[in-house]
Coordinates of C-alpha atoms in Angstrom, one line a residue:
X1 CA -36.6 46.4 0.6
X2 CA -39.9 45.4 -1.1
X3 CA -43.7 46.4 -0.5
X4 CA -46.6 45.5 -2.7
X5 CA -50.2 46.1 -2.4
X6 CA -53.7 44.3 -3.6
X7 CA -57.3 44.5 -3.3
X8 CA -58.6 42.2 -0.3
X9 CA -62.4 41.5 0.9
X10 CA -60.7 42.2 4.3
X11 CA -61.7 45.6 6.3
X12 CA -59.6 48.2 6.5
X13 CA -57.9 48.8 9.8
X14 CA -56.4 45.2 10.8
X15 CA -52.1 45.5 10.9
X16 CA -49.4 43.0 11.7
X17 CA -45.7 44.0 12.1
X18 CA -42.8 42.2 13.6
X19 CA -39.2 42.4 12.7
X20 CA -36.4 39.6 11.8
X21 CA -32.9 39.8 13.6
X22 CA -30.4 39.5 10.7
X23 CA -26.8 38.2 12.0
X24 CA -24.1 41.1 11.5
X25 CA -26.1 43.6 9.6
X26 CA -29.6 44.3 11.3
X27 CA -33.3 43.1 11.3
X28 CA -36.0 43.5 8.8
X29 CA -39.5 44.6 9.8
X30 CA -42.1 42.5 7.9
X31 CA -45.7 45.6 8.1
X32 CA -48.6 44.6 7.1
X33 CA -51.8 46.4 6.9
X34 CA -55.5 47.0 5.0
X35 CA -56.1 50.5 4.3
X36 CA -59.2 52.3 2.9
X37 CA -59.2 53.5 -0.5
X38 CA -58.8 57.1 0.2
X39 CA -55.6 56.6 2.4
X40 CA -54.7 54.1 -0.8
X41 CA -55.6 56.6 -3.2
X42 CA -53.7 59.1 -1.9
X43 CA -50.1 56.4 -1.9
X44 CA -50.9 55.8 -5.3
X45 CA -51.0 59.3 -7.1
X46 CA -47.6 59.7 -5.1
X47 CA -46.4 56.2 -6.4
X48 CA -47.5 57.7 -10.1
X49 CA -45.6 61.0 -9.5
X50 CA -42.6 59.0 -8.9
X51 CA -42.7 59.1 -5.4
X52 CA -42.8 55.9 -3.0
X53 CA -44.5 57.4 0.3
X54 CA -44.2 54.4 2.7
X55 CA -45.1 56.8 6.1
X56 CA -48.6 57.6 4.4
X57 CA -49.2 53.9 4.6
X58 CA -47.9 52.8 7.6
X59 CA -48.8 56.0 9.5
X60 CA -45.1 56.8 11.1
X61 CA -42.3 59.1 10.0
X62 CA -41.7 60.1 6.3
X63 CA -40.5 57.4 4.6
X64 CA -39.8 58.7 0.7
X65 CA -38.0 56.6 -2.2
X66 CA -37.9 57.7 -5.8
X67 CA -39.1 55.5 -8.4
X68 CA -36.3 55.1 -11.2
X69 CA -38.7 53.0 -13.6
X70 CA -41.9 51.5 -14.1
X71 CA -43.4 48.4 -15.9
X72 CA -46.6 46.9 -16.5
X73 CA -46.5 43.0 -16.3
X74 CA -48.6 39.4 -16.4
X75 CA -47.5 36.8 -13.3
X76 CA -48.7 34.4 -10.8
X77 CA -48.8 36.2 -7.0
X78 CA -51.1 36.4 -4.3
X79 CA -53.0 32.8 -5.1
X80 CA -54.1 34.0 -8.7
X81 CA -52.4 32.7 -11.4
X82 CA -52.6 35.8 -13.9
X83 CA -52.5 39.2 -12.0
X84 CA -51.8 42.5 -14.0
X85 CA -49.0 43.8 -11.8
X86 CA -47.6 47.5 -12.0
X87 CA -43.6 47.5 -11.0
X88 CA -42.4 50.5 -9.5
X89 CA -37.9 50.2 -9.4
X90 CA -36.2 51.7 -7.0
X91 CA -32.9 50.2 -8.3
X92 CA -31.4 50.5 -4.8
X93 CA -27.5 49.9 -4.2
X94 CA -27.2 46.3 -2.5
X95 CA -24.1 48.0 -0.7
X96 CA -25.6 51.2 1.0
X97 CA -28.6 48.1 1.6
X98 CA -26.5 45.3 3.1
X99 CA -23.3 46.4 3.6
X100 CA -20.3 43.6 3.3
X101 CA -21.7 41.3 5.4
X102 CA -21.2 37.5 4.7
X103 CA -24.1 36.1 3.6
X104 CA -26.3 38.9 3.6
X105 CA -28.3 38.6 0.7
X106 CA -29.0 35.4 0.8
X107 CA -30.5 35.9 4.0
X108 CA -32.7 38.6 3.2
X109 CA -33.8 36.9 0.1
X110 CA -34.6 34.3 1.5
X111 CA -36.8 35.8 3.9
X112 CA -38.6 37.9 1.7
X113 CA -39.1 34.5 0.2
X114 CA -40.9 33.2 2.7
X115 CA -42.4 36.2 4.0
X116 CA -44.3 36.9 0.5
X117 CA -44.1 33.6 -1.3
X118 CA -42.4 35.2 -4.1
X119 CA -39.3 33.3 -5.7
X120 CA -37.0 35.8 -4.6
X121 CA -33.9 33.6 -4.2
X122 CA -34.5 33.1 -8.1
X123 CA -35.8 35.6 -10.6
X124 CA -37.2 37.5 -8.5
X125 CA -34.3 39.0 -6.6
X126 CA -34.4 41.4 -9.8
X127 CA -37.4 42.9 -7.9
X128 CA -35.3 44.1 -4.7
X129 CA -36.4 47.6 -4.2
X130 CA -39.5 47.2 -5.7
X131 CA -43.3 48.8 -4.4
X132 CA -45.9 46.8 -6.8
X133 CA -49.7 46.5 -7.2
X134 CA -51.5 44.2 -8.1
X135 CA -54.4 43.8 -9.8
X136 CA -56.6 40.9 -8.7
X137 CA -59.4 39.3 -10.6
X138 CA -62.2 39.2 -8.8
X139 CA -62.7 36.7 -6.4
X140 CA -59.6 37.7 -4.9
X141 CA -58.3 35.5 -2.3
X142 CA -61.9 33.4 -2.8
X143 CA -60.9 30.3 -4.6
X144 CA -60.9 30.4 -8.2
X145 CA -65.1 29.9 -9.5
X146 CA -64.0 27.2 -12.4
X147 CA -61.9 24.4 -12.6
X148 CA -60.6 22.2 -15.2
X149 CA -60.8 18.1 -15.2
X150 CA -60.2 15.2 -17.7
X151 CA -61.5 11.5 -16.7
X152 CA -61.5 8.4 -19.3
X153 CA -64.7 7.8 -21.1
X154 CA -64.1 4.3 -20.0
X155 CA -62.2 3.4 -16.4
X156 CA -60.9 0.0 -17.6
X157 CA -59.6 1.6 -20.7
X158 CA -56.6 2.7 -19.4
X159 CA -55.3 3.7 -23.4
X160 CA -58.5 5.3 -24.8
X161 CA -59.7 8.6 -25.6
X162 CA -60.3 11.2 -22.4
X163 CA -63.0 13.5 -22.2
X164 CA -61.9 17.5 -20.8
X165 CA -64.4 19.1 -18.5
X166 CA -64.0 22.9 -18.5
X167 CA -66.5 23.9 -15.2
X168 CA -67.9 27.3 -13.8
X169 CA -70.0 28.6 -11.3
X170 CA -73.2 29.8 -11.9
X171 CA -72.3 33.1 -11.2
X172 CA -69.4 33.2 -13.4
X173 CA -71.1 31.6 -16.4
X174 CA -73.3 34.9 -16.1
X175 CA -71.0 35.9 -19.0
X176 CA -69.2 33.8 -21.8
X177 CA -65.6 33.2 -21.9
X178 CA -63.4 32.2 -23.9
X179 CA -60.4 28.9 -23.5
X180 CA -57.1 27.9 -24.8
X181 CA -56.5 24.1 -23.4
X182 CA -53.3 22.5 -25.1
X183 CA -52.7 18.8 -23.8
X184 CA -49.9 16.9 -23.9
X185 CA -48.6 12.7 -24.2
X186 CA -45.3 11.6 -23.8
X187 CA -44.0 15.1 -24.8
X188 CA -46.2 15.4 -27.6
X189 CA -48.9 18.2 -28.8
X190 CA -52.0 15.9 -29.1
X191 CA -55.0 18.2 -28.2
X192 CA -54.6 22.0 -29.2
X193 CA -58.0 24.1 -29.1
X194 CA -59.6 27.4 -28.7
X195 CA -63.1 26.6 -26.4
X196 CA -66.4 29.0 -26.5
X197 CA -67.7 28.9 -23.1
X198 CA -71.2 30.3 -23.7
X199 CA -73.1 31.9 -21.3
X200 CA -75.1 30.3 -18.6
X201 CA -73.4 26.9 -19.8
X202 CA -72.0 25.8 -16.6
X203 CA -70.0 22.6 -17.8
X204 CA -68.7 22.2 -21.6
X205 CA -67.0 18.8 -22.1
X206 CA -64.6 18.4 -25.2
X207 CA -62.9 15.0 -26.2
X208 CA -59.5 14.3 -26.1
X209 CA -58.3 11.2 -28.2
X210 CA -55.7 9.3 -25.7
X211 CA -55.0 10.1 -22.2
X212 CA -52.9 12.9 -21.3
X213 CA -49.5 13.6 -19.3
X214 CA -49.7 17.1 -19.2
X215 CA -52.3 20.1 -19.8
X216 CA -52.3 23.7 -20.1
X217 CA -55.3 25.8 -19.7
X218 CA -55.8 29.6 -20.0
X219 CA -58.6 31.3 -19.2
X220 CA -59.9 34.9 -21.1
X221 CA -62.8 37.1 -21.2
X222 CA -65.5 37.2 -23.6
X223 CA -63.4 39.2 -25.5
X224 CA -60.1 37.0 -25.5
X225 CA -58.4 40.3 -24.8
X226 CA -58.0 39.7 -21.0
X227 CA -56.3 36.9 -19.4
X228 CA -58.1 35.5 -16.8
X229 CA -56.4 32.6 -15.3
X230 CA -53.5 29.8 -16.5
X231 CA -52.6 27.1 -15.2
X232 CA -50.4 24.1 -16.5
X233 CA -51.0 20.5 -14.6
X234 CA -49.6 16.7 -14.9
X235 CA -51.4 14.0 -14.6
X236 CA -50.5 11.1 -12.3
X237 CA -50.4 7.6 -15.1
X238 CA -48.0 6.1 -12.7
X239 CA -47.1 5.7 -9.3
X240 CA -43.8 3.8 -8.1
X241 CA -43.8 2.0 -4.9
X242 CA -40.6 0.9 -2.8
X243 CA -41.6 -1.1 0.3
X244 CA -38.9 -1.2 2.9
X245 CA -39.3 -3.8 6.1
X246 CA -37.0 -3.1 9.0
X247 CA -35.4 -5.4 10.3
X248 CA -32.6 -5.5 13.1
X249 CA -31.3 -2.7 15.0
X250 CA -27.5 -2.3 15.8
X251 CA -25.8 0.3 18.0
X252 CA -22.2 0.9 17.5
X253 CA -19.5 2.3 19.9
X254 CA -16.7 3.1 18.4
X255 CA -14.6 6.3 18.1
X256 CA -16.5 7.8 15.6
X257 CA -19.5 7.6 18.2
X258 CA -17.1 9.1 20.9
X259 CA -16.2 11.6 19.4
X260 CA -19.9 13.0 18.6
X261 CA -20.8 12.7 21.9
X262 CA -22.1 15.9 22.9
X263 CA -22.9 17.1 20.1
X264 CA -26.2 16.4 20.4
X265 CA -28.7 13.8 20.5
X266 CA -29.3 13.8 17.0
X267 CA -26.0 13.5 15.7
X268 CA -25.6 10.5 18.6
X269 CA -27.8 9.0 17.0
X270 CA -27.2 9.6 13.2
X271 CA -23.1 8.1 14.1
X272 CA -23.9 5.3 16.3
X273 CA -27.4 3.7 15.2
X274 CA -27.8 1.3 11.9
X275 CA -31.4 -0.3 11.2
X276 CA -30.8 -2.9 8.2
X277 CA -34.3 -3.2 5.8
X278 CA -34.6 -4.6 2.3
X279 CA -36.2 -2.7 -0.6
X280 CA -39.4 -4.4 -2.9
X281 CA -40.1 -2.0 -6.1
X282 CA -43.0 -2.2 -7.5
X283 CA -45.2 0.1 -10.3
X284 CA -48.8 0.4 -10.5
X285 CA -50.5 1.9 -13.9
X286 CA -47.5 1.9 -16.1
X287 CA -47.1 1.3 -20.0
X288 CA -48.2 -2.3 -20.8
X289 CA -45.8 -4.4 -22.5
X290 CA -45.5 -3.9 -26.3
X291 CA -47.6 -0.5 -26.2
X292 CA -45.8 2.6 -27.9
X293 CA -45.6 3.9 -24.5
X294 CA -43.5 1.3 -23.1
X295 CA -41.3 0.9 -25.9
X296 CA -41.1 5.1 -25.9
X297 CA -39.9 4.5 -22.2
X298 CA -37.3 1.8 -23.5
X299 CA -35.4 4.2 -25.8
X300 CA -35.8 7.0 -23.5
X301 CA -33.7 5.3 -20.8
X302 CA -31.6 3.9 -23.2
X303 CA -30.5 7.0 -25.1
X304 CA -29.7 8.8 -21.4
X305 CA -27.2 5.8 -21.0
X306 CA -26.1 6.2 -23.9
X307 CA -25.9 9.4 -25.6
X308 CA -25.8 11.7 -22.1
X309 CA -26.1 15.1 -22.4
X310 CA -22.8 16.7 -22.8
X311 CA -21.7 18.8 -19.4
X312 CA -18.8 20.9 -18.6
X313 CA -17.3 17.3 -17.0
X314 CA -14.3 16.0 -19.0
X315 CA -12.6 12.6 -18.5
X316 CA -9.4 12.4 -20.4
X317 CA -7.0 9.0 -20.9
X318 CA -4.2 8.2 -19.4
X319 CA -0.8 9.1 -21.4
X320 CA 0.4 11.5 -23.6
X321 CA -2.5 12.6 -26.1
X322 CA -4.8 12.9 -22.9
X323 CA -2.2 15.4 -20.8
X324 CA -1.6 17.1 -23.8
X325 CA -5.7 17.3 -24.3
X326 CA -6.1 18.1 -20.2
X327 CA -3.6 20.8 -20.7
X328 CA -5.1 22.4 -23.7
X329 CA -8.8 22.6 -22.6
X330 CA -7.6 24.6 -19.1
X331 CA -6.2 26.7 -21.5
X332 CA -9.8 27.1 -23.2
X333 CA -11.1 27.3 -19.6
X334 CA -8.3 30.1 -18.7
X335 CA -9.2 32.7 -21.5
X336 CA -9.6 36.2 -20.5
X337 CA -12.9 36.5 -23.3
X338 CA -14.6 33.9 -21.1
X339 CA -13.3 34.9 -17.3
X340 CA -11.2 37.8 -15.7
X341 CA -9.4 35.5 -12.8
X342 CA -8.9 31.8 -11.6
X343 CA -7.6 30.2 -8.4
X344 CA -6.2 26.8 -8.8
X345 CA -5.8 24.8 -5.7
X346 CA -2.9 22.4 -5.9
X347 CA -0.8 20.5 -2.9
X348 CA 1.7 19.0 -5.3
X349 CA 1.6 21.8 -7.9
X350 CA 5.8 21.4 -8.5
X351 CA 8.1 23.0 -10.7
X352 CA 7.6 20.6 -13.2
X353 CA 4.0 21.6 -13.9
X354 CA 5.0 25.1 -13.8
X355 CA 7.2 24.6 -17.2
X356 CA 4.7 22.1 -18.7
X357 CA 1.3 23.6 -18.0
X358 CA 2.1 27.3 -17.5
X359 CA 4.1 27.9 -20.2
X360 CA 1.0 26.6 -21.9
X361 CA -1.3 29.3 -21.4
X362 CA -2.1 31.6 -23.7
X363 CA -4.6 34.4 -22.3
X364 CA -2.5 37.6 -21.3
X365 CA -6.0 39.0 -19.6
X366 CA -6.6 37.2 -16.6
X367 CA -4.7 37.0 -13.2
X368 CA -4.1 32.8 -12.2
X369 CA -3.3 32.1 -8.8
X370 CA -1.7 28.9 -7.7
X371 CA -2.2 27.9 -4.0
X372 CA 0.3 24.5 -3.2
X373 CA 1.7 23.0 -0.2
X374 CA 5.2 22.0 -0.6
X375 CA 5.8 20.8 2.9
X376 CA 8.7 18.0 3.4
X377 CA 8.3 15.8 -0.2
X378 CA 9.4 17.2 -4.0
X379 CA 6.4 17.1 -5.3
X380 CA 8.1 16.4 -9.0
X381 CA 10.3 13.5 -7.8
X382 CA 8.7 12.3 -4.6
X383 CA 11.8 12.4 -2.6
X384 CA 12.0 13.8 0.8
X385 CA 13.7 17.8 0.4
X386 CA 16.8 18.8 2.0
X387 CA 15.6 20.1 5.7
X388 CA 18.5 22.5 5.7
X389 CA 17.1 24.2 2.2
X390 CA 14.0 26.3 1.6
X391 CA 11.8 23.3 0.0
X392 CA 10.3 26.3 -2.6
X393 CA 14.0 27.1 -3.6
X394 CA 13.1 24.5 -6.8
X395 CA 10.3 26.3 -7.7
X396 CA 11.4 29.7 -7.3
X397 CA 14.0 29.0 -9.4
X398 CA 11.9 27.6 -12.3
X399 CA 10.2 30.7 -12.4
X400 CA 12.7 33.3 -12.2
X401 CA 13.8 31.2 -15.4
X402 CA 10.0 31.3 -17.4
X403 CA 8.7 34.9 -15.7
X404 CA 10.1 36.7 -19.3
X405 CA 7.6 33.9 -21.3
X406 CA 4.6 33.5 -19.4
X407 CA 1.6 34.7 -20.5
X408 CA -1.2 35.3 -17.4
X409 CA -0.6 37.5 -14.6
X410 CA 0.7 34.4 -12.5
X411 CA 0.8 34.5 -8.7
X412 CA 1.7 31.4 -6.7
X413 CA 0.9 30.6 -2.8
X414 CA 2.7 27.8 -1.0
X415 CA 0.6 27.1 2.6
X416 CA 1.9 24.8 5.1
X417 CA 0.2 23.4 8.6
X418 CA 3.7 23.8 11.0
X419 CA 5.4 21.0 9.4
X420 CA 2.8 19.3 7.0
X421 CA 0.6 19.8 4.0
X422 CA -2.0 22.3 4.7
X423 CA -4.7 20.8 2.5
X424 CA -5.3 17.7 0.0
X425 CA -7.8 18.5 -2.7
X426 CA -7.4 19.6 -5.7
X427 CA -9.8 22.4 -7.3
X428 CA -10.1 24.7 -10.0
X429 CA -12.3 28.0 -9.7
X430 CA -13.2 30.7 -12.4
X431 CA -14.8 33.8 -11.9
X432 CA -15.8 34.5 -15.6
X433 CA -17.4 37.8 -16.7
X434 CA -21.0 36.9 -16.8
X435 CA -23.0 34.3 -14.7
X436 CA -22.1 32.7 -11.2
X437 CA -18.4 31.7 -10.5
X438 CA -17.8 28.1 -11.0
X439 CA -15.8 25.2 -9.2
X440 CA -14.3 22.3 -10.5
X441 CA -13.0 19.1 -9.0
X442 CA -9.7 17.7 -10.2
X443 CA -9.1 14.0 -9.8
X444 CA -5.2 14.1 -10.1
X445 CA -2.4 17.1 -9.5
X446 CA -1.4 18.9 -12.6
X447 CA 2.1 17.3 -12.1
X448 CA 1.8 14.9 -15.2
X449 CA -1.6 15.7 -16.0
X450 CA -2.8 12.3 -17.0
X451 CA 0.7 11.2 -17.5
X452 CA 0.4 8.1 -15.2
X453 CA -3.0 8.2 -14.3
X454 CA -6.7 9.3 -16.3
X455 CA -7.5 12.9 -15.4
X456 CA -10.9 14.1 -14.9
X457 CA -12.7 17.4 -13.8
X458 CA -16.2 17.9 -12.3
X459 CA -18.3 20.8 -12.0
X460 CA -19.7 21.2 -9.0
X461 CA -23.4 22.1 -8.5
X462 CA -23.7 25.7 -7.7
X463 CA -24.8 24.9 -4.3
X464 CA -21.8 22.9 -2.9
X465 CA -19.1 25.2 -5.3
X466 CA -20.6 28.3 -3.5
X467 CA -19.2 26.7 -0.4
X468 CA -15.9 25.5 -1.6
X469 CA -15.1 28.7 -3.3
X470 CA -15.4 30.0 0.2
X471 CA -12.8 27.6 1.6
X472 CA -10.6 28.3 -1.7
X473 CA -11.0 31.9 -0.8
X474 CA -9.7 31.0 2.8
X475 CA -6.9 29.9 1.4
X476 CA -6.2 32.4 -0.5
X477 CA -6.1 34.6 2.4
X478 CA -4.5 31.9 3.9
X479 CA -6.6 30.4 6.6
X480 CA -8.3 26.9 7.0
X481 CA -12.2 28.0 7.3
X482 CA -12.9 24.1 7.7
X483 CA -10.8 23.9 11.0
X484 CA -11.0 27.4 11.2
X485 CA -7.0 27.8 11.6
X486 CA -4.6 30.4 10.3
X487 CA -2.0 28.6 7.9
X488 CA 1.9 29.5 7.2
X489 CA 2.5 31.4 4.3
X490 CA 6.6 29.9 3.6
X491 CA 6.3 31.2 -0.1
X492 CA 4.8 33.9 -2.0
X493 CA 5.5 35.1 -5.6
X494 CA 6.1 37.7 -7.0
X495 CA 6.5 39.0 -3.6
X496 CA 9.4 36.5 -3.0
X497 CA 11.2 37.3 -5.9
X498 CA 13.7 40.0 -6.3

């Protein structure tokens, strides 16, 4: 799945192997070993001939991939913060490599995250495959032999002019080198320069002229060909305090706390105990009153309140010019250039909204599902339906009488629990061409929009959408993953329809 290989001070012949179980598809086996450089030598003209030769390393049956492409690269790994690392892609197929398991890549990202302390659960899932070298400077896994400091010319001067320290050993001031440091106030540039560091000066100080919030500091030979090191730090100006004294201690027993019994001691405790406290804030080292600083802080906070950010949230009014507005940005959402399919998630999604909203939809490339749950109310009039009559017989109807005029590949899904509604939320998910799916949050049913009440949507972080996709998904297939139950399909279309 991924190897890589560095220069260590360690001796050759120490190992450690152990594997991982992974749930429904396998284990992984973490090897680890140090190896001479003839034994590495002898991988590496393979690994340039295209050929990854894992048994030469780990001294056990052939174990050959073929390297599809190569790249030479500049990154933080192994404790250094600007390593020269060769990639060698495999390109494997994450199919053939996982299978269909649920979950399985995530789980072997995220060990392979914590395995090599490489962000593999974000960029660096792009590596999968991958056998990499790298090229450590050299004090290898020695702690770097310079450091970088700034302290105030004067310590009750908490505004005035900083002085930068750049420091080495005296061993590696033996030769010069050369620095870019670039500091930073309140999100400004206010300290940019290149820095001779002579040799066999072990300390060179350079001023700064007001304290800094953040600094960057990059490290090169004597030639300035040859990054050495970078870094990028923020200084601590503040520090926020909230002091919290306990007070009283109150068990409840109630029904929520019976029915957690059991279930652990934990939980027990999380349901039944409530300690009450109060709160004191308080800020040491902030802006003084009147300083640009402070007053930069003011129209900070005040411009978040009051000119946010826009999001993919929208809020629209209650009555007609906001449910004709709701209605004509799902029909931006719902555009085969953007997505190729979308699940909306409706328990009073009537006959009514069918004509309104669906009629409404312009983009003949994507596939729109509709799961509702008509179970004993008409969703469009709120009246109890006929228990002798199929409660869809409304809908069906409607679109038998729209199929010729609408414009997405429409299939709709009414679920029931026995007798009652087999869900209560509303949500909206898109699978769109590029990027991660996305789930939205509807406030009201699309039965009158925002005709009687303000409609609003809300994207859902990808975290919490990844997990109500997969209960949308259920539905879909029509199970309950929450209660983990098997729901009543009483109405499919087109499959219904003759």
């Amino acid at each position: 799945m991924y190897g890589c290989a560095a220069r260590v001070s360690r001796p050759a012949g120490w190992s450690n192997d152990h594997g991982i179980p992974l749930a429904d598809v396998g284990h992984v086996r973490i090897a680890q070993r140090t190896v001479g450089n003839g034994t590495f030598q002898l991988f590496e003209d393979a690994l340039h001939a295209g050929i990854i030769d894992l048994g030469s390393l780990l001294g056990q049956l052939p174990f050959q991939v073929k390297v599809a492409a190569t790249r030479l690269v500049i990154q933080e790994a192994l404790g250094q913060s600007a390593v020269r690392g060769r990639l060698f892609y495999t390109l494997p197929s994450l199919k053939a490599l996982l299978g269909d398991a649920e979950r399985a890549l995530e789980a072997v990202l995220t060990i392979l995250n914590e395995e090599f302390n490489f962000p593999f659960k974000d960029k660096y899932a792009a590596r999968l495959g991958n056998f990499e070298i790298f090229e450590l400077n050299s004090w290898l896994e020695r702690s770097p032999p310079f450091l970088i400091e700034s302290a105030r010319e004067t310590a009750r001067d908490l505004g005035g002019p900083q002085t930068i320290d750049i420091c080495r050993t005296p061993e590696f001031a033996k030769t010069s080198h050369r620095a870019h440091v670039v500091g930073r106030a309140a999100g400004d540039i206010v300290f940019d320069r290149l820095i001779a560091l002579p040799e066999d000066k072990r300390r060179v100080s350079v001023p700064a002229s007001e304290p800094l919030d953040q600094i960057e500091f990059r490290l090169f030979d004597e030639t300035g060909d040859t990054l050495l090191h970078f870094e990028r730090g923020n200084f601590v100006n503040r520090v926020g305090f909230v002091m919290m004294p306990l007070g009283r201690q109150m068990t409840i027993v109630d029904d929520l706390t019976q029915r957690v019994v059991g279930a652990g001691r934990a939980l027990v405790s999380k349901a039944s105990t409530v300690i009450s406290h109060s709160s004191h804030r308080s800020m040491v080292g902030g802006p003084a009153k009147g300083s640009w600083r402070h007053f930069a802080d003011e129209m900070s906070s005040l411009v978040a309140a009051q000119l946010p950010k826009p999001s993919e949230d929208r809020w629209f009014e209650r009555g007609v010019e906001g449910e004709v507005g709701a209605i004509a940005h799902l029909n931006s959402l719902l555009n085969g250039g953007r997505i190729r399919a979308a699940v909306l998630v409706d328990p009073w999604f009537g006959a009514d909204a069918l004509v309104r909203f669906a009629l409404r939809l312009g983009s003949q490339d994507i596939h729109l599902s509709i799961i509702t749950s008509w179970a004993t109310v008409d969703p469009d009039t709120n009246v109890a339906l006929d228990p002798v009559r199929d409660p869809t017989e409304k809908l069906e109807a409607a679109l038998r009488q729209i199929e010729p005029f609408l414009n997405p590949r429409l299939s709709i899904v009414n679920l029931i629990d026995g007798k009652q509604q087999a869900f209560h939320d509303r949500y909206l998910l898109l699978y769109p061409h590029e990027g991660p799916d996305k789930v939205f949050l509807l406030s009201n049913s699309i039965n009158r929009i925002a005709g009687n009440w303000p409609f609003s949507m809300s994207l859902f972080s990808p975290d919490v959408g990844r997990e109500i996709q997969r209960y949308i998904e259920g539905l879909c297939d029509g199970r309950d993953t929450a209660r983990n139950r098997t729901l009543t399909t009483s109405f499919r279309w087109p499959a219904n329809a003759s």
